[in-house]
PDB file of C-alpha atoms in Angstrom:
ATOM      1  CA  UNK A   1      18.320  38.767  -4.205  1.00 77.00           C
ATOM      2  CA  UNK A   2      20.931  39.669  -1.550  1.00 82.00           C
ATOM      3  CA  UNK A   3      24.499  38.353  -1.584  1.00 90.00           C
ATOM      4  CA  UNK A   4      25.163  35.306   0.559  1.00 96.00           C
ATOM      5  CA  UNK A   5      28.441  33.811   1.681  1.00 97.00           C
ATOM      6  CA  UNK A   6      27.470  30.507   3.297  1.00 98.00           C
ATOM      7  CA  UNK A   7      25.096  27.885   1.940  1.00 98.00           C
ATOM      8  CA  UNK A   8      23.731  25.356   4.437  1.00 98.00           C
ATOM      9  CA  UNK A   9      22.665  22.558   2.193  1.00 98.00           C
ATOM     10  CA  UNK A  10      20.471  19.617   3.168  1.00 98.00           C
ATOM     11  CA  UNK A  11      21.625  16.175   1.917  1.00 98.00           C
ATOM     12  CA  UNK A  12      18.706  13.765   1.309  1.00 96.00           C
ATOM     13  CA  UNK A  13      16.351  14.653  -1.531  1.00 96.00           C
ATOM     14  CA  UNK A  14      18.253  17.910  -1.979  1.00 98.00           C
ATOM     15  CA  UNK A  15      21.549  16.572  -3.293  1.00 98.00           C
ATOM     16  CA  UNK A  16      21.267  12.814  -2.716  1.00 98.00           C
ATOM     17  CA  UNK A  17      18.474  10.642  -4.097  1.00 97.00           C
ATOM     18  CA  UNK A  18      17.317   9.305  -0.731  1.00 94.00           C
ATOM     19  CA  UNK A  19      14.234   7.640  -2.267  1.00 94.00           C
ATOM     20  CA  UNK A  20      16.530   5.463  -4.412  1.00 96.00           C
ATOM     21  CA  UNK A  21      18.759   4.650  -1.458  1.00 96.00           C
ATOM     22  CA  UNK A  22      15.807   3.806   0.784  1.00 95.00           C
ATOM     23  CA  UNK A  23      14.285   1.591  -1.930  1.00 96.00           C
ATOM     24  CA  UNK A  24      17.562  -0.280  -2.265  1.00 97.00           C
ATOM     25  CA  UNK A  25      18.041  -0.734   1.477  1.00 97.00           C
ATOM     26  CA  UNK A  26      14.489  -1.699   2.250  1.00 97.00           C
ATOM     27  CA  UNK A  27      14.285  -4.236  -0.551  1.00 97.00           C
ATOM     28  CA  UNK A  28      17.578  -5.801   0.540  1.00 97.00           C
ATOM     29  CA  UNK A  29      16.402  -5.950   4.123  1.00 97.00           C
ATOM     30  CA  UNK A  30      13.059  -7.606   3.383  1.00 97.00           C
ATOM     31  CA  UNK A  31      14.708 -10.196   1.147  1.00 97.00           C
ATOM     32  CA  UNK A  32      17.416 -10.884   3.709  1.00 97.00           C
ATOM     33  CA  UNK A  33      14.778 -11.719   6.320  1.00 97.00           C
ATOM     34  CA  UNK A  34      12.610 -13.775   3.979  1.00 95.00           C
ATOM     35  CA  UNK A  35       9.869 -11.212   3.447  1.00 95.00           C
ATOM     36  CA  UNK A  36       8.550 -10.582  -0.070  1.00 96.00           C
ATOM     37  CA  UNK A  37       9.371  -6.920  -0.991  1.00 96.00           C
ATOM     38  CA  UNK A  38       5.892  -6.189  -2.306  1.00 96.00           C
ATOM     39  CA  UNK A  39       4.694  -2.652  -2.907  1.00 96.00           C
ATOM     40  CA  UNK A  40       2.173  -3.127  -0.140  1.00 96.00           C
ATOM     41  CA  UNK A  41       4.836  -4.119   2.373  1.00 96.00           C
ATOM     42  CA  UNK A  42       7.117  -1.260   1.421  1.00 96.00           C
ATOM     43  CA  UNK A  43       4.221   1.235   1.477  1.00 96.00           C
ATOM     44  CA  UNK A  44       3.393   0.036   4.984  1.00 96.00           C
ATOM     45  CA  UNK A  45       6.960   0.674   6.106  1.00 96.00           C
ATOM     46  CA  UNK A  46       7.043   4.125   4.508  1.00 95.00           C
ATOM     47  CA  UNK A  47       3.822   5.155   6.223  1.00 96.00           C
ATOM     48  CA  UNK A  48       5.214   4.179   9.635  1.00 96.00           C
ATOM     49  CA  UNK A  49       8.663   5.716   9.011  1.00 93.00           C
ATOM     50  CA  UNK A  50       7.298   9.007   7.644  1.00 92.00           C
ATOM     51  CA  UNK A  51       4.956   9.397  10.605  1.00 94.00           C
ATOM     52  CA  UNK A  52       7.827   8.840  13.024  1.00 94.00           C
ATOM     53  CA  UNK A  53      10.072  11.359  11.305  1.00 87.00           C
ATOM     54  CA  UNK A  54       7.225  13.878  11.377  1.00 88.00           C
ATOM     55  CA  UNK A  55       6.953  13.248  15.153  1.00 91.00           C
ATOM     56  CA  UNK A  56      10.706  13.671  15.460  1.00 87.00           C
ATOM     57  CA  UNK A  57      10.528  17.074  13.681  1.00 83.00           C
ATOM     58  CA  UNK A  58       7.946  18.077  16.309  1.00 86.00           C
ATOM     59  CA  UNK A  59      10.130  16.881  19.217  1.00 86.00           C
ATOM     60  CA  UNK A  60       7.808  14.038  20.109  1.00 91.00           C
ATOM     61  CA  UNK A  61      10.331  11.225  19.673  1.00 91.00           C
ATOM     62  CA  UNK A  62      14.102  11.113  19.570  1.00 88.00           C
ATOM     63  CA  UNK A  63      15.846  10.084  16.374  1.00 81.00           C
ATOM     64  CA  UNK A  64      17.511   7.219  18.171  1.00 83.00           C
ATOM     65  CA  UNK A  65      14.208   5.886  19.442  1.00 90.00           C
ATOM     66  CA  UNK A  66      12.688   6.343  15.993  1.00 90.00           C
ATOM     67  CA  UNK A  67      15.118   3.934  14.326  1.00 85.00           C
ATOM     68  CA  UNK A  68      14.131   1.013  16.545  1.00 84.00           C
ATOM     69  CA  UNK A  69      10.478   1.897  16.833  1.00 94.00           C
ATOM     70  CA  UNK A  70       9.854   1.878  13.063  1.00 95.00           C
ATOM     71  CA  UNK A  71      10.529  -1.830  12.761  1.00 95.00           C
ATOM     72  CA  UNK A  72       8.693  -2.617  16.008  1.00 96.00           C
ATOM     73  CA  UNK A  73       5.615  -1.069  14.445  1.00 96.00           C
ATOM     74  CA  UNK A  74       6.265  -2.704  11.113  1.00 96.00           C
ATOM     75  CA  UNK A  75       6.424  -6.111  12.823  1.00 96.00           C
ATOM     76  CA  UNK A  76       3.116  -5.427  14.569  1.00 95.00           C
ATOM     77  CA  UNK A  77       1.416  -4.331  11.390  1.00 95.00           C
ATOM     78  CA  UNK A  78       2.670  -7.311   9.369  1.00 94.00           C
ATOM     79  CA  UNK A  79       2.552 -10.025  12.108  1.00 95.00           C
ATOM     80  CA  UNK A  80       6.321 -10.518  11.875  1.00 93.00           C
ATOM     81  CA  UNK A  81       8.480 -12.050  14.575  1.00 92.00           C
ATOM     82  CA  UNK A  82      11.949 -10.595  14.630  1.00 92.00           C
ATOM     83  CA  UNK A  83      14.625  -8.544  16.309  1.00 95.00           C
ATOM     84  CA  UNK A  84      13.871  -4.921  15.456  1.00 94.00           C
ATOM     85  CA  UNK A  85      17.329  -3.665  16.414  1.00 93.00           C
ATOM     86  CA  UNK A  86      18.953  -6.293  14.196  1.00 96.00           C
ATOM     87  CA  UNK A  87      16.671  -5.354  11.298  1.00 96.00           C
ATOM     88  CA  UNK A  88      17.445  -1.694  11.731  1.00 95.00           C
ATOM     89  CA  UNK A  89      21.191  -2.271  11.784  1.00 96.00           C
ATOM     90  CA  UNK A  90      21.060  -4.379   8.655  1.00 97.00           C
ATOM     91  CA  UNK A  91      18.873  -1.738   6.971  1.00 96.00           C
ATOM     92  CA  UNK A  92      21.317   1.024   7.886  1.00 96.00           C
ATOM     93  CA  UNK A  93      24.275  -0.997   6.528  1.00 97.00           C
ATOM     94  CA  UNK A  94      22.473  -1.343   3.187  1.00 97.00           C
ATOM     95  CA  UNK A  95      21.512   2.315   3.177  1.00 96.00           C
ATOM     96  CA  UNK A  96      25.121   3.426   3.744  1.00 96.00           C
ATOM     97  CA  UNK A  97      26.153   1.651   0.548  1.00 95.00           C
ATOM     98  CA  UNK A  98      23.924   3.732  -1.743  1.00 96.00           C
ATOM     99  CA  UNK A  99      25.215   7.190  -2.657  1.00 96.00           C
ATOM    100  CA  UNK A 100      23.040   7.993  -5.688  1.00 96.00           C
ATOM    101  CA  UNK A 101      22.913  11.692  -6.443  1.00 98.00           C
ATOM    102  CA  UNK A 102      20.061  13.680  -7.842  1.00 97.00           C
ATOM    103  CA  UNK A 103      20.693  14.707 -11.505  1.00 96.00           C
ATOM    104  CA  UNK A 104      22.879  17.796 -11.669  1.00 97.00           C
ATOM    105  CA  UNK A 105      23.896  17.738  -7.970  1.00 98.00           C
ATOM    106  CA  UNK A 106      27.641  17.291  -8.640  1.00 98.00           C
ATOM    107  CA  UNK A 107      27.790  19.980 -11.309  1.00 98.00           C
ATOM    108  CA  UNK A 108      25.780  22.370  -9.140  1.00 98.00           C
ATOM    109  CA  UNK A 109      28.047  21.917  -6.104  1.00 98.00           C
ATOM    110  CA  UNK A 110      31.125  22.355  -8.248  1.00 98.00           C
ATOM    111  CA  UNK A 111      29.884  25.715  -9.514  1.00 96.00           C
ATOM    112  CA  UNK A 112      28.600  26.932  -6.187  1.00 97.00           C
ATOM    113  CA  UNK A 113      31.815  25.964  -4.361  1.00 97.00           C
ATOM    114  CA  UNK A 114      33.673  28.509  -6.517  1.00 96.00           C
ATOM    115  CA  UNK A 115      31.669  31.359  -5.077  1.00 95.00           C
ATOM    116  CA  UNK A 116      30.165  30.201  -1.775  1.00 97.00           C
ATOM    117  CA  UNK A 117      31.240  28.291   1.340  1.00 98.00           C
ATOM    118  CA  UNK A 118      29.184  25.079   1.323  1.00 98.00           C
ATOM    119  CA  UNK A 119      28.160  23.216   4.469  1.00 98.00           C
ATOM    120  CA  UNK A 120      26.228  19.962   4.525  1.00 98.00           C
ATOM    121  CA  UNK A 121      23.488  19.912   7.171  1.00 98.00           C
ATOM    122  CA  UNK A 122      21.655  16.619   7.599  1.00 97.00           C
ATOM    123  CA  UNK A 123      19.369  14.875  10.079  1.00 94.00           C
ATOM    124  CA  UNK A 124      20.698  11.354  10.676  1.00 89.00           C
ATOM    125  CA  UNK A 125      20.611   9.400  13.913  1.00 83.00           C
ATOM    126  CA  UNK A 126      23.217   7.049  12.328  1.00 92.00           C
ATOM    127  CA  UNK A 127      26.191   9.322  11.503  1.00 94.00           C
ATOM    128  CA  UNK A 128      28.154   6.455   9.858  1.00 96.00           C
ATOM    129  CA  UNK A 129      25.458   6.165   7.244  1.00 96.00           C
ATOM    130  CA  UNK A 130      25.582   9.856   6.281  1.00 96.00           C
ATOM    131  CA  UNK A 131      29.381   9.972   6.317  1.00 97.00           C
ATOM    132  CA  UNK A 132      29.828   6.814   4.319  1.00 97.00           C
ATOM    133  CA  UNK A 133      27.349   7.933   1.655  1.00 97.00           C
ATOM    134  CA  UNK A 134      29.083  11.303   1.385  1.00 97.00           C
ATOM    135  CA  UNK A 135      32.575   9.870   1.288  1.00 97.00           C
ATOM    136  CA  UNK A 136      31.572   7.422  -1.459  1.00 96.00           C
ATOM    137  CA  UNK A 137      30.144  10.271  -3.569  1.00 97.00           C
ATOM    138  CA  UNK A 138      31.884  12.930  -5.604  1.00 97.00           C
ATOM    139  CA  UNK A 139      30.482  15.701  -3.314  1.00 98.00           C
ATOM    140  CA  UNK A 140      32.784  15.177  -0.338  1.00 98.00           C
ATOM    141  CA  UNK A 141      35.484  17.486  -1.715  1.00 98.00           C
ATOM    142  CA  UNK A 142      33.065  20.398  -1.916  1.00 98.00           C
ATOM    143  CA  UNK A 143      32.210  20.320   1.841  1.00 98.00           C
ATOM    144  CA  UNK A 144      35.511  19.325   3.473  1.00 97.00           C
ATOM    145  CA  UNK A 145      35.019  19.270   7.243  1.00 97.00           C
ATOM    146  CA  UNK A 146      31.891  21.433   7.063  1.00 98.00           C
ATOM    147  CA  UNK A 147      29.556  18.455   7.602  1.00 98.00           C
ATOM    148  CA  UNK A 148      26.940  18.702  10.364  1.00 98.00           C
ATOM    149  CA  UNK A 149      25.136  15.478  11.256  1.00 97.00           C
ATOM    150  CA  UNK A 150      22.430  15.623  13.914  1.00 94.00           C
ATOM    151  CA  UNK A 151      23.443  12.313  15.435  1.00 92.00           C
ATOM    152  CA  UNK A 152      26.861  13.732  16.294  1.00 95.00           C
ATOM    153  CA  UNK A 153      25.586  17.050  17.605  1.00 95.00           C
ATOM    154  CA  UNK A 154      22.945  16.207  20.222  1.00 92.00           C
ATOM    155  CA  UNK A 155      20.314  18.282  18.389  1.00 94.00           C
ATOM    156  CA  UNK A 156      18.651  18.243  15.029  1.00 92.00           C
ATOM    157  CA  UNK A 157      16.825  20.340  12.455  1.00 95.00           C
ATOM    158  CA  UNK A 158      14.540  22.233  12.959  1.00 95.00           C
ATOM    159  CA  UNK A 159      15.872  23.045  16.463  1.00 95.00           C
ATOM    160  CA  UNK A 160      17.473  26.446  16.803  1.00 97.00           C
ATOM    161  CA  UNK A 161      20.279  24.811  18.828  1.00 97.00           C
ATOM    162  CA  UNK A 162      21.283  22.838  15.754  1.00 98.00           C
ATOM    163  CA  UNK A 163      21.715  25.963  13.548  1.00 98.00           C
ATOM    164  CA  UNK A 164      23.357  27.836  16.426  1.00 98.00           C
ATOM    165  CA  UNK A 165      26.071  25.177  16.549  1.00 98.00           C
ATOM    166  CA  UNK A 166      26.475  25.168  12.782  1.00 98.00           C
ATOM    167  CA  UNK A 167      26.826  28.977  12.653  1.00 98.00           C
ATOM    168  CA  UNK A 168      29.256  29.019  15.567  1.00 98.00           C
ATOM    169  CA  UNK A 169      31.492  26.389  13.968  1.00 98.00           C
ATOM    170  CA  UNK A 170      31.471  28.264  10.657  1.00 98.00           C
ATOM    171  CA  UNK A 171      32.191  31.598  12.333  1.00 98.00           C
ATOM    172  CA  UNK A 172      28.950  32.970  10.941  1.00 98.00           C
ATOM    173  CA  UNK A 173      27.042  33.685  14.185  1.00 97.00           C
ATOM    174  CA  UNK A 174      27.261  37.424  13.728  1.00 97.00           C
ATOM    175  CA  UNK A 175      26.648  37.225   9.937  1.00 97.00           C
ATOM    176  CA  UNK A 176      23.203  35.620   9.725  1.00 97.00           C
ATOM    177  CA  UNK A 177      22.271  37.876   6.793  1.00 97.00           C
ATOM    178  CA  UNK A 178      25.024  36.122   4.805  1.00 97.00           C
ATOM    179  CA  UNK A 179      23.684  32.608   5.435  1.00 98.00           C
ATOM    180  CA  UNK A 180      21.171  30.762   3.245  1.00 98.00           C
ATOM    181  CA  UNK A 181      19.543  27.422   4.198  1.00 98.00           C
ATOM    182  CA  UNK A 182      18.638  25.095   1.321  1.00 98.00           C
ATOM    183  CA  UNK A 183      16.483  22.025   1.625  1.00 98.00           C
ATOM    184  CA  UNK A 184      13.413  20.025   0.566  1.00 97.00           C
ATOM    185  CA  UNK A 185      11.707  19.762   3.955  1.00 95.00           C
ATOM    186  CA  UNK A 186       9.382  22.439   5.266  1.00 94.00           C
ATOM    187  CA  UNK A 187       9.240  20.898   8.658  1.00 92.00           C
ATOM    188  CA  UNK A 188      12.990  20.524   9.236  1.00 94.00           C
ATOM    189  CA  UNK A 189      14.998  22.770   6.777  1.00 97.00           C
ATOM    190  CA  UNK A 190      12.630  25.640   6.320  1.00 97.00           C
ATOM    191  CA  UNK A 191      11.152  25.568   9.815  1.00 96.00           C
ATOM    192  CA  UNK A 192      14.656  25.447  11.185  1.00 97.00           C
ATOM    193  CA  UNK A 193      15.747  28.449   9.098  1.00 98.00           C
ATOM    194  CA  UNK A 194      12.652  30.355  10.333  1.00 96.00           C
ATOM    195  CA  UNK A 195      13.404  29.444  13.944  1.00 95.00           C
ATOM    196  CA  UNK A 196      16.941  30.764  13.543  1.00 97.00           C
ATOM    197  CA  UNK A 197      15.953  33.855  11.524  1.00 97.00           C
ATOM    198  CA  UNK A 198      17.864  32.699   8.438  1.00 98.00           C
ATOM    199  CA  UNK A 199      16.890  33.102   4.807  1.00 97.00           C
ATOM    200  CA  UNK A 200      15.969  29.863   3.049  1.00 97.00           C
ATOM    201  CA  UNK A 201      15.290  28.168  -0.290  1.00 97.00           C
ATOM    202  CA  UNK A 202      12.664  25.459  -0.435  1.00 97.00           C
ATOM    203  CA  UNK A 203      13.347  22.828  -3.097  1.00 97.00           C
ATOM    204  CA  UNK A 204       9.765  21.926  -3.628  1.00 95.00           C
ATOM    205  CA  UNK A 205       9.207  18.573  -5.288  1.00 91.00           C
ATOM    206  CA  UNK A 206       5.968  17.934  -7.279  1.00 89.00           C
ATOM    207  CA  UNK A 207       4.141  16.059  -4.482  1.00 86.00           C
ATOM    208  CA  UNK A 208       5.066  18.519  -1.711  1.00 88.00           C
ATOM    209  CA  UNK A 209       2.343  20.629  -0.149  1.00 87.00           C
ATOM    210  CA  UNK A 210       2.807  24.164   1.078  1.00 86.00           C
ATOM    211  CA  UNK A 211       2.528  24.734   4.806  1.00 84.00           C
ATOM    212  CA  UNK A 212       2.377  27.417   7.437  1.00 86.00           C
ATOM    213  CA  UNK A 213       6.091  28.173   7.219  1.00 90.00           C
ATOM    214  CA  UNK A 214       7.227  30.167   4.176  1.00 91.00           C
ATOM    215  CA  UNK A 215      10.739  30.085   2.685  1.00 96.00           C
ATOM    216  CA  UNK A 216      12.409  33.173   1.325  1.00 95.00           C
ATOM    217  CA  UNK A 217      12.643  31.592  -2.102  1.00 95.00           C
ATOM    218  CA  UNK A 218      11.126  28.565  -3.761  1.00 95.00           C
ATOM    219  CA  UNK A 219      12.474  26.433  -6.647  1.00 95.00           C
ATOM    220  CA  UNK A 220      11.214  23.299  -8.313  1.00 94.00           C
ATOM    221  CA  UNK A 221      14.519  21.627  -9.201  1.00 95.00           C
ATOM    222  CA  UNK A 222      18.288  21.920  -8.972  1.00 96.00           C
ATOM    223  CA  UNK A 223      18.519  23.695 -12.300  1.00 95.00           C
ATOM    224  CA  UNK A 224      16.318  26.473 -10.948  1.00 94.00           C
ATOM    225  CA  UNK A 225      18.374  26.513  -7.696  1.00 95.00           C
ATOM    226  CA  UNK A 226      21.502  27.062  -9.756  1.00 95.00           C
ATOM    227  CA  UNK A 227      19.872  29.852 -11.740  1.00 93.00           C
ATOM    228  CA  UNK A 228      18.759  31.538  -8.528  1.00 93.00           C
ATOM    229  CA  UNK A 229      22.203  31.436  -6.934  1.00 93.00           C
ATOM    230  CA  UNK A 230      24.307  32.120  -9.971  1.00 86.00           C
ATOM    231  CA  UNK A 231      22.221  34.820 -11.665  1.00 78.00           C
ATOM    232  CA  UNK A 232      20.522  36.332  -8.596  1.00 68.00           C
ATOM    233  CA  UNK A 233      17.286  36.697 -10.536  1.00 61.00           C
ATOM    234  CA  UNK A 234      14.286  34.407 -10.211  1.00 55.00           C
ATOM    235  CA  UNK A 235      10.540  34.761 -10.141  1.00 52.00           C
ATOM    236  CA  UNK A 236       9.977  32.613  -7.041  1.00 52.00           C
ATOM    237  CA  UNK A 237      10.756  35.163  -4.371  1.00 51.00           C
ATOM    238  CA  UNK A 238       8.167  34.703  -1.614  1.00 50.00           C
ATOM    239  CA  UNK A 239       9.099  37.520   0.801  1.00 44.00           C
TER     240      UNK A 239
END
């Protein structure tokens, strides 16, 4: 494994437990508007939301439009009368209050920050949510002002423009070989790294399926990620 200087780390489901935060926010939202938070109702929302985010990764819908559209479609599917923008804002407020980390995330960032320059790179059309969750977590001190939120940048992962702006801000434009992208999403993190000709590590969770884009390295959990970056030796080297 080559030596790297900058680590561009994804936030949700890489360091933060977004599934827990989303469960908290969605349950609170449904209860607030008098809807029973059944597994069926939540599964319906997730199907709609995931499809919209997939479309966003492909450039078919903007992230801003996505946030309102998900509840419009949820209302249609459930026969609900409501204000989709109001629902979305309430949901985002709840989401911003949940900063649960994945096990081992804080310890990993502490170790890595002693050797690498860490940058947080996240897709979020609501920057206040991402910033509030980071500020209320113990991870903020490891990233400082190296926080790149798509909603503040006018572009998002996997677009090359997003990574170009990140590299320029970090002073790493001419040092791509020293940059490593780390994330759980093939369609945004790994695809974005590929588009920008950057090395990458795919944090592959058990339910994730391989796709047409291949990372440089693959790990199954944060412990393996730490072993890869600290010891420079790991069996999951893909190219």
